[in-house]
Tab-separated table of C-alpha atoms and ligand atoms in Angstrom:
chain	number	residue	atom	x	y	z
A	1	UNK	CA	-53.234	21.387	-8.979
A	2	UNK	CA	-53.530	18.499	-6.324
A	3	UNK	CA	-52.421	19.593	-3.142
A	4	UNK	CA	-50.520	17.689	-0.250
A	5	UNK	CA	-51.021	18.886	3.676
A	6	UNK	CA	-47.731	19.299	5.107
A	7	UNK	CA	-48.812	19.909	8.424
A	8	UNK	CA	-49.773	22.712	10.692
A	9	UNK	CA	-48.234	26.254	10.031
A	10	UNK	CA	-47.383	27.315	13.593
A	11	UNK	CA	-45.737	23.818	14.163
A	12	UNK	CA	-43.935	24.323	10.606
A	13	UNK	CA	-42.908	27.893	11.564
A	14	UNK	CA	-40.920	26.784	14.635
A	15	UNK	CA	-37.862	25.766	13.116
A	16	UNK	CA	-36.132	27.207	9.623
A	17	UNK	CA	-36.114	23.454	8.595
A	18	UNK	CA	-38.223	20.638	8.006
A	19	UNK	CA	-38.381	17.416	6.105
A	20	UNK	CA	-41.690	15.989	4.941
A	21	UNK	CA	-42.758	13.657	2.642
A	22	UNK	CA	-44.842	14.392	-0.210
A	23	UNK	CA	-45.978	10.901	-1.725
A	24	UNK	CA	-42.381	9.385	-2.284
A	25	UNK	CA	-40.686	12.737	-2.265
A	26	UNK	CA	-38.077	14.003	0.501
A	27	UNK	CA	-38.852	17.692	0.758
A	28	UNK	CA	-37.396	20.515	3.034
A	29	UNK	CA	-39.936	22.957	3.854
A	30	UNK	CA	-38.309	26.343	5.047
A	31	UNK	CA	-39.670	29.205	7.020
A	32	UNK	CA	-38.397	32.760	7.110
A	33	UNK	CA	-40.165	35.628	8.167
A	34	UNK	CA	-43.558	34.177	8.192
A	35	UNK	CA	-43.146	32.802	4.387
A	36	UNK	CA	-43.104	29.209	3.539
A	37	UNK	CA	-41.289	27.221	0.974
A	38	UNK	CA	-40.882	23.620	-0.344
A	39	UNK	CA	-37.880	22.438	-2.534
A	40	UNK	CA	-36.406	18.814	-2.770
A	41	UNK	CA	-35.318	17.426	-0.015
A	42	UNK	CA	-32.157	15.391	-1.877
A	43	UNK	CA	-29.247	16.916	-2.915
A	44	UNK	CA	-27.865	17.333	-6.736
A	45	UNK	CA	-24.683	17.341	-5.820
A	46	UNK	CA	-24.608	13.542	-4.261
A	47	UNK	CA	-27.699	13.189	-2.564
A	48	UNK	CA	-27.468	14.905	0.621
A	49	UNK	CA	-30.774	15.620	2.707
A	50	UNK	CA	-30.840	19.060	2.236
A	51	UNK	CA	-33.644	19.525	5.115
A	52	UNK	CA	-31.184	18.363	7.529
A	53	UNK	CA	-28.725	21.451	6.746
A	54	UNK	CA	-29.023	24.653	7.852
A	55	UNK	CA	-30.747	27.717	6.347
A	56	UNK	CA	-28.823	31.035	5.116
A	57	UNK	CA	-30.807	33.612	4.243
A	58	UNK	CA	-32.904	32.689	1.384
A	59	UNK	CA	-30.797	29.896	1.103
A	60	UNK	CA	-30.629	25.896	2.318
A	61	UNK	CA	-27.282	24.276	2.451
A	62	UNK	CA	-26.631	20.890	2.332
A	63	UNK	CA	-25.447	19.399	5.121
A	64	UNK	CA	-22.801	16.790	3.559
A	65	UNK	CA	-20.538	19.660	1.292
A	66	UNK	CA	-22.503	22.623	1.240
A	67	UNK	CA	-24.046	23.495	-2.092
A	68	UNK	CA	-26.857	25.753	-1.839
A	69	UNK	CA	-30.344	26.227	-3.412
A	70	UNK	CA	-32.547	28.559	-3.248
A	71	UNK	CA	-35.254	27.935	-0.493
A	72	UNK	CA	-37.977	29.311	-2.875
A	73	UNK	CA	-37.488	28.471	-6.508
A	74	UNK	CA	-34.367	25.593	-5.822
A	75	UNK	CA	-31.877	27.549	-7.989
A	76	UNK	CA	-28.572	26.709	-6.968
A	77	UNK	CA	-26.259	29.951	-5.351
A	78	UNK	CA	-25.465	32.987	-7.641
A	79	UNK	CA	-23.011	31.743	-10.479
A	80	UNK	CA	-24.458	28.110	-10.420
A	81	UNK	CA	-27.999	29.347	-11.577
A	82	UNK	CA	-28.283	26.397	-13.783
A	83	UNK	CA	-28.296	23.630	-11.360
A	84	UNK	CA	-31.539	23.670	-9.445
A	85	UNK	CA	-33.300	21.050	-7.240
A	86	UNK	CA	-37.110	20.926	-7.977
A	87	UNK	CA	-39.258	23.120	-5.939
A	88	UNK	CA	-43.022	23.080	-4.904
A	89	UNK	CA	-45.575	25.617	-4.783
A	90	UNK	CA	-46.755	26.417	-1.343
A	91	UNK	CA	-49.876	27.645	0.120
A	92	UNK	CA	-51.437	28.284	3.975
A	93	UNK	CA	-54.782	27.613	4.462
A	94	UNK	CA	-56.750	27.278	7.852
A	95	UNK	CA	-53.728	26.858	9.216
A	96	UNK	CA	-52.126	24.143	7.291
A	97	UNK	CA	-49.334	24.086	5.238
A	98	UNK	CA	-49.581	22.941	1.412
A	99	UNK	CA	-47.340	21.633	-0.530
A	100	UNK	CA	-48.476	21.014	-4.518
A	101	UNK	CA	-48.263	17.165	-5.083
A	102	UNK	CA	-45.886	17.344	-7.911
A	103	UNK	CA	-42.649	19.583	-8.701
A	104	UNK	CA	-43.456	23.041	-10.475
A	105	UNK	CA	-40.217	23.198	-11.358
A	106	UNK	CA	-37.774	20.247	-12.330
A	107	UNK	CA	-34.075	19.160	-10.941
A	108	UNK	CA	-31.181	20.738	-13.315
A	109	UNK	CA	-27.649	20.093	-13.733
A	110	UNK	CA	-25.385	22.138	-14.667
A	111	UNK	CA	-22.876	20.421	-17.047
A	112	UNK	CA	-20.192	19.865	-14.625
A	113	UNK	CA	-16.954	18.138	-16.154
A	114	UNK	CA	-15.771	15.070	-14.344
A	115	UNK	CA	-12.673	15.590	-11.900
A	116	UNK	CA	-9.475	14.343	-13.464
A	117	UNK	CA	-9.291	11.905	-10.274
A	118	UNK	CA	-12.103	10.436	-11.574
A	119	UNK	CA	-11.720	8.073	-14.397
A	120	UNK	CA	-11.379	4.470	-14.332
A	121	UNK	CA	-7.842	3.267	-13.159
A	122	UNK	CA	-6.111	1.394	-15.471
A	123	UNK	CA	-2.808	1.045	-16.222
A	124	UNK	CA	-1.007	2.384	-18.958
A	125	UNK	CA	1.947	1.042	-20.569
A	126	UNK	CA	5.000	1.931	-20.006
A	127	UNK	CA	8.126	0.947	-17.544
A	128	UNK	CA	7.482	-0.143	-13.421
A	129	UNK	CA	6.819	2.586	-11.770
A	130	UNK	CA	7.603	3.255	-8.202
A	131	UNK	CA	6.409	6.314	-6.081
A	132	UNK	CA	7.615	7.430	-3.222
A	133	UNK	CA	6.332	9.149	-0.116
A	134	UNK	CA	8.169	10.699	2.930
A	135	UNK	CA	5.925	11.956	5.440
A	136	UNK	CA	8.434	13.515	7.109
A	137	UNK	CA	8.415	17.234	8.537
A	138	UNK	CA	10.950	19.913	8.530
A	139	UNK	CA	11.336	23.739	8.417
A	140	UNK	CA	11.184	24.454	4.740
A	141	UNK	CA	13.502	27.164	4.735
A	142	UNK	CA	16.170	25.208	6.900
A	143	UNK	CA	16.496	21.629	5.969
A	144	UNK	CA	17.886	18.631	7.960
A	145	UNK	CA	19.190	15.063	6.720
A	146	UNK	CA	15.716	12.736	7.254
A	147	UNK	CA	17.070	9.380	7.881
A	148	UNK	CA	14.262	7.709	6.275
A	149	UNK	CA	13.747	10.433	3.797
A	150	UNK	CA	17.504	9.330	2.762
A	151	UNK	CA	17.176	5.888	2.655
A	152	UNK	CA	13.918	6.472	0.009
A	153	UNK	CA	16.027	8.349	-1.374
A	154	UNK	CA	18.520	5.369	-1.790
A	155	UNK	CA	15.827	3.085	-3.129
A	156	UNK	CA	14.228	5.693	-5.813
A	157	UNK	CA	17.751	5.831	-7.178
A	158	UNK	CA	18.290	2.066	-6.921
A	159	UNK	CA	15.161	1.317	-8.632
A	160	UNK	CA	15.838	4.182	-11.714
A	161	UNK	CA	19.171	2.811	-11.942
A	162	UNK	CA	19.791	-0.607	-11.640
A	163	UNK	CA	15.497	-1.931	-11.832
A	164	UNK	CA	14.898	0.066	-14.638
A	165	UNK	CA	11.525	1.951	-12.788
A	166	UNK	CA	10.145	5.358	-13.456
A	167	UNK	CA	10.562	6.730	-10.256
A	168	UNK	CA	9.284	10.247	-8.469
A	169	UNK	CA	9.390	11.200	-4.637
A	170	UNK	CA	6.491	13.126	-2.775
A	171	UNK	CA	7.681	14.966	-0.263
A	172	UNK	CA	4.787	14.945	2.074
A	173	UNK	CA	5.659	18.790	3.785
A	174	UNK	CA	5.673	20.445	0.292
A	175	UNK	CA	2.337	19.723	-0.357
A	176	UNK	CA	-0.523	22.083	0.860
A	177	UNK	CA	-3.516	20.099	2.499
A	178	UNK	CA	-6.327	19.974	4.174
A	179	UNK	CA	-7.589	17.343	6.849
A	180	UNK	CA	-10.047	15.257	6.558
A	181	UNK	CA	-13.133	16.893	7.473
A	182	UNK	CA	-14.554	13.596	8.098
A	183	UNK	CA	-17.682	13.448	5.700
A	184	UNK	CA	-17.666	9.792	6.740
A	185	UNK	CA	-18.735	10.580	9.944
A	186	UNK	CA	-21.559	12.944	8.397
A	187	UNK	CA	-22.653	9.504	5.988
A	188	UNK	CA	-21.104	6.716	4.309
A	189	UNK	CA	-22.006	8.125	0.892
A	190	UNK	CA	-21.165	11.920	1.876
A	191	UNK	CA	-17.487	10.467	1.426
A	192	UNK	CA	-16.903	10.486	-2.128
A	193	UNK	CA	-14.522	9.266	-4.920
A	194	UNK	CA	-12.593	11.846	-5.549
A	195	UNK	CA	-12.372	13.261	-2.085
A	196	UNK	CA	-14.953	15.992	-2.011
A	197	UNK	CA	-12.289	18.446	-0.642
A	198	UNK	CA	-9.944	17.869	-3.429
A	199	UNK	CA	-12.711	18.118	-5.976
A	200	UNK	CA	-14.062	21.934	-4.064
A	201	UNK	CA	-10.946	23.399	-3.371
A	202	UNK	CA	-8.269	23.713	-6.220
A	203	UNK	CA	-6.078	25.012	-3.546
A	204	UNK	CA	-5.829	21.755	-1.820
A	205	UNK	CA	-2.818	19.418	-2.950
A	206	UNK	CA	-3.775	15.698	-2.164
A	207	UNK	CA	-4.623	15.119	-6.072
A	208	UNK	CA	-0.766	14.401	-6.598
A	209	UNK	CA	-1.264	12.042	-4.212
A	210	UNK	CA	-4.449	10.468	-5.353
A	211	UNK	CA	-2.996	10.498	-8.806
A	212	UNK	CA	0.396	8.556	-7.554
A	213	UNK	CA	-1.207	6.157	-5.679
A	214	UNK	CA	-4.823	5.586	-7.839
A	215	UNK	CA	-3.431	6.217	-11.226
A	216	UNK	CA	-0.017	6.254	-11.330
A	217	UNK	CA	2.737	3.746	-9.549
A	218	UNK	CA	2.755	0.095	-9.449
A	219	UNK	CA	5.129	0.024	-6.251
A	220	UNK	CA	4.288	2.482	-3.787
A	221	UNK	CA	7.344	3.263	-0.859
A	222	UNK	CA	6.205	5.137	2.495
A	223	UNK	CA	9.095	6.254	4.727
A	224	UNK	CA	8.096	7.195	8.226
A	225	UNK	CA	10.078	8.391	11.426
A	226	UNK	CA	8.635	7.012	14.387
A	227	UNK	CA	7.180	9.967	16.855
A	228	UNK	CA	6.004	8.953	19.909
A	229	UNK	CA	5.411	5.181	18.996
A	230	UNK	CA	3.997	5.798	15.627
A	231	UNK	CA	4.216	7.037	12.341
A	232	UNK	CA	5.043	11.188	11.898
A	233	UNK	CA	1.616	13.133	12.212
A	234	UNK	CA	1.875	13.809	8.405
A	235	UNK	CA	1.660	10.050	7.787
A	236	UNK	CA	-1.649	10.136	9.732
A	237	UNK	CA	-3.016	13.424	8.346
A	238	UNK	CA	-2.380	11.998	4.691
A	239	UNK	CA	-3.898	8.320	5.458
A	240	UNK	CA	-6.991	10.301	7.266
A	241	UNK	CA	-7.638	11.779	3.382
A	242	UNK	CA	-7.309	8.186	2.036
A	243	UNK	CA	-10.437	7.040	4.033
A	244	UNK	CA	-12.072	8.230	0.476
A	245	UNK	CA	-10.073	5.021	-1.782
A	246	UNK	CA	-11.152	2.786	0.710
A	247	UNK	CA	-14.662	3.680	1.173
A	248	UNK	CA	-15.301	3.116	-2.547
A	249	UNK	CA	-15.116	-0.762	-1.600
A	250	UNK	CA	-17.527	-0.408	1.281
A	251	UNK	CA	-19.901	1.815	-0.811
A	252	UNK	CA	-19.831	1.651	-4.606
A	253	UNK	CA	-17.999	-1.779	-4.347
A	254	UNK	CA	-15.382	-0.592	-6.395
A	255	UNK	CA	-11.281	-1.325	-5.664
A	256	UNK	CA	-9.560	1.859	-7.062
A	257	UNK	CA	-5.663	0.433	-5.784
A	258	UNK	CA	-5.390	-2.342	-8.423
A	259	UNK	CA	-2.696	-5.125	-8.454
A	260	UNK	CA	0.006	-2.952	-6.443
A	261	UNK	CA	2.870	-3.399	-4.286
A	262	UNK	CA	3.660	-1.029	-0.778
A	263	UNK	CA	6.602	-1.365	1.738
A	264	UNK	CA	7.773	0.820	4.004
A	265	UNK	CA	10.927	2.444	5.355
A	266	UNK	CA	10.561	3.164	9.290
A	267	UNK	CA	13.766	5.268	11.292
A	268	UNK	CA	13.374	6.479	14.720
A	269	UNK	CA	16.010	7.151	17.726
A	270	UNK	CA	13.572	5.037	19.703
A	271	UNK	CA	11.668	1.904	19.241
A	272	UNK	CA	8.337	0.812	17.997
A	273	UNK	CA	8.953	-0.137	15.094
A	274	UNK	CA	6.859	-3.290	14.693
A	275	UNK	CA	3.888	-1.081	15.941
A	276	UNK	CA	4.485	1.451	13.336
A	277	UNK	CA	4.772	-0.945	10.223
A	278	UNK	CA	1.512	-3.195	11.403
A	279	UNK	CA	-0.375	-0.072	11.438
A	280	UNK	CA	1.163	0.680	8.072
A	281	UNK	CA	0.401	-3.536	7.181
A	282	UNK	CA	-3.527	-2.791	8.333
A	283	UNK	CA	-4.115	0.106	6.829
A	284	UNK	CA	-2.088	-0.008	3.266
A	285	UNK	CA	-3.808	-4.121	2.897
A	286	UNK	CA	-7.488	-2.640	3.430
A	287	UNK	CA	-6.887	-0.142	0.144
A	288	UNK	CA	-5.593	-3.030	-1.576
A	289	UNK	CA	-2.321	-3.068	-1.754
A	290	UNK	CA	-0.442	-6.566	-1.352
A	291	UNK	CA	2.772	-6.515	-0.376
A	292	UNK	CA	6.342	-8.451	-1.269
A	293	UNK	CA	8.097	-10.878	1.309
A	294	UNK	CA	9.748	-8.965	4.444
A	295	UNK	CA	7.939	-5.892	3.642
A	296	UNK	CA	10.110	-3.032	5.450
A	297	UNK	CA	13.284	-1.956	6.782
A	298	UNK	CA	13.771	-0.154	9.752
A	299	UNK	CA	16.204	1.285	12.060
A	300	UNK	CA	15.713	2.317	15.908
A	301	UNK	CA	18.321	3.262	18.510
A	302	UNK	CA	15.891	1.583	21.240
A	303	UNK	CA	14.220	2.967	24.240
A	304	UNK	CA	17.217	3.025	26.455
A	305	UNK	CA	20.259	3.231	23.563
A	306	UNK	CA	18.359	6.654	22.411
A	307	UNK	CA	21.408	8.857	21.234
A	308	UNK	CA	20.277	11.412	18.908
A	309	UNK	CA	23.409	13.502	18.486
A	310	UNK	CA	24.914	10.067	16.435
A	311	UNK	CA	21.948	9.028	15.371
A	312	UNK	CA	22.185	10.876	12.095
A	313	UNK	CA	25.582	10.280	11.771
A	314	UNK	CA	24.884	5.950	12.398
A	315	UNK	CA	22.257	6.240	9.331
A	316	UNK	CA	24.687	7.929	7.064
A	317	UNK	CA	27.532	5.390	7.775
A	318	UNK	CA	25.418	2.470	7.414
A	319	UNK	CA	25.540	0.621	4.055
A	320	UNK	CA	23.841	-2.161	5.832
A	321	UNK	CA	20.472	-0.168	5.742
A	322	UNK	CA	21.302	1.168	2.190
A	323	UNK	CA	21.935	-2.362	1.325
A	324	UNK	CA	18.421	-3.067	3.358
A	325	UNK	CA	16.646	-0.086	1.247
A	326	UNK	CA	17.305	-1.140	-2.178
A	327	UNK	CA	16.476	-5.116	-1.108
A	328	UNK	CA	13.318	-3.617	-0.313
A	329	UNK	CA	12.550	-2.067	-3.146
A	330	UNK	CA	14.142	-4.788	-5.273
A	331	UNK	CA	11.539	-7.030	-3.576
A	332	UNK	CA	9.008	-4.744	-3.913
A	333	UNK	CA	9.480	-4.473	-7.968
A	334	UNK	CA	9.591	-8.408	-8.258
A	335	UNK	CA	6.466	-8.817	-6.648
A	336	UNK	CA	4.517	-6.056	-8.829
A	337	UNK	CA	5.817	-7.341	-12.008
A	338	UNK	CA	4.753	-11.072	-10.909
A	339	UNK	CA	1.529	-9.094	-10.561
A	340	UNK	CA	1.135	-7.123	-13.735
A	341	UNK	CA	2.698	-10.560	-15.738
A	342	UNK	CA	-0.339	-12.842	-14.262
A	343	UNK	CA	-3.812	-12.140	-15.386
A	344	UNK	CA	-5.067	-14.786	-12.881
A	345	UNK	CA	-3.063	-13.468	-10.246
A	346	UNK	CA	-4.084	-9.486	-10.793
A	347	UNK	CA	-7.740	-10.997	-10.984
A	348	UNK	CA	-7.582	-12.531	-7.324
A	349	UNK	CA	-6.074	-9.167	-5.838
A	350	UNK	CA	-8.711	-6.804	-7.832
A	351	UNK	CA	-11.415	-8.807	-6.283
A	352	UNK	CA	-9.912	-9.413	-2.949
A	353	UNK	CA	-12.120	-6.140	-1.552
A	354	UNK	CA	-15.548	-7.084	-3.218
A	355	UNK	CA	-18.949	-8.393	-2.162
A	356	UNK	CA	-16.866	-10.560	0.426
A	357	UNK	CA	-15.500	-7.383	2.147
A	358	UNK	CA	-16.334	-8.057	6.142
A	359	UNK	CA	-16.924	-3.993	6.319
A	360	UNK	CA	-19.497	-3.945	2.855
B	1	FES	FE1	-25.131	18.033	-1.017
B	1	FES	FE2	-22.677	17.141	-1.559
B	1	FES	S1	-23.361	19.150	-1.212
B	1	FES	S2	-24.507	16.017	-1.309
């Protein structure tokens, strides 16, 4: 067996963790009690550098999303036996460490079936379809009237009525989620496609979501209240778990939100309005999403009008911003199926985040 010096075994035997390279290979070299080991230094999962994790007990865990191999033989953690990263043989001599030149045991995967999330999206037949999304937040077990919640309300119907759509409404606060944990922040490619939260934890509720907005609607409407001079903190915590769609484009150069539409329904007792929807404008155009002509409606008492005991009652009595709602979504539905009807036209949008992307 060829052997490949590591380095020295009391500078090895400092920390629980090293990286080394052994000809091309990334390997984490561990240290526990005086024994040494050597398994690959990359990841099965995606790739992570598993010497830059942390080691727990006998084993290393990655650093992006936490799998863990053995430190020793590079079996994966009790119940995943069958997915192993190669590991080394190790030996100390004169006070160097070892490391055999080549694998002694090879990198496994476990057959691991694809996340639903994960297949291509493309479009099935069918009618338009518009989702809809309130971020709003209420006590479950006591409900209030959400003026925007209402006025989505009034443009789901609208739309399943008089457009023809299939239609279905997300409300945001039923939903059990987590943050994002920001993985991003960790590495570009530690943020995957599915979100690497939604594929771990089966608990976590953002697939309907992902599945609305990836796989399922053509139109997509978000209605907001305004808190503090921007959207409700739901809005934010759900857009933080779409950094995943967009990343695809800066990392795998692939746009996931094909050839649809978004607008937005914004209510608030006191201004911003213009703030909230060009946050909404920024964010919703860098996943993809085009939009139609005079892309929201909105409704604010204003900074110094601010008269929440009518407020409620102004919404409900206003046809004008029922009559605003489904103009919006009418608008919204003429613009996707100018979309879906133009193969040149779908083209330009599907490429609009490639190769020229000023973030790839
Ligand atoms: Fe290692 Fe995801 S757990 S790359």
């Amino acid at each position: 067996m060829d052997w490949v010096d590591a380095g020295s075994a009391q500078a090895l035997a400092k920390a629980p963790l090293h990286e080394v390279k052994v000809g091309d290979a990334r390997v984490a070299i561990t240290c526990r009690a005086g024994e040494f080991g050597a398994i690959s230094g990359v990841c099965n999962h995606v790739g992570g550098p598993l010497a830059q994790g942390t080691l727990e007990g006998d084993y290393v865990v990655c650093p992006w999303h936490q799998y863990r191999f053995h430190r020793l033989t590079g079996a994966g953690e009790p119940g995943y036996e069958g997915d192993r990263v190669p590991s080394f043989a190790v030996k100390v001599e004169d006070g160097r460490v070892l490391v055999s030149a080549r694998p002694v045991t090879r990198r496994a995967h476990l057959p691991h079936e694809p996340h639903p999330l994960a297949r291509e999206p493309v479009r099935a037949p069918g009618r338009l379809r518009v989702a809809g999304i309130s971020t709003t937040i209420m006590q479950p077990g006591y409900p209030r009237y959400s003026t925007s919640e209402a006025l989505l309300e009034c443009a789901l119907a609208h739309a399943a009525t008089a457009l023809g759509a299939e239609t279905q409404l997300i409300r945001l606060r039923e939903l059990a989620f987590r943050h994002c944990e920001g993985y991003y922040s960790r590495a570009a490619k530690a943020c995957t496609w599915p979100c690497s939260i939604t594929a771990m934890d089966a608990n976590d509720r953002m697939d309907v979501v992902y599945e609305a907005l990836v796989h399922w609607a053509d139109v997509l409407l978000i209605a907001t209240p305004i808190r503090w001079g921007a959207a409700s903190s739901l809005y934010f915590k759900m857009a933080e778990r779409m950094n995943c769609i967009q990343n695809q484009i800066t990392i795998a150069n692939r746009v996931l939100i094909r050839a649809k539409v978004a607008a937005f329904i914004v209510t608030g007792g006191q201004d911003n309005v213009q703030a909230v929807v060009g946050q909404q404008l920024g964010f919703f155009g860098e996943l993809g999403f085009v939009f139609p002509p005079f892309p929201f409606v909105a409704h604010s008492l204003g900074w110094t009008a601010e008269d929440m005991e009518r407020n409620v009652a102004y919404v409900q009595a206003s046809e004008d911003l029922r009559e605003g709602s489904r103009a919006l979504v009418e608008r919204a539905c003429a613009t996707s199926r100018q979309l879906l009807a133009d193969p040149a036209a779908r083209a330009s949008v599907e490429r609009g985040g490639r190769k020229a992307h000023p973030n790839s």
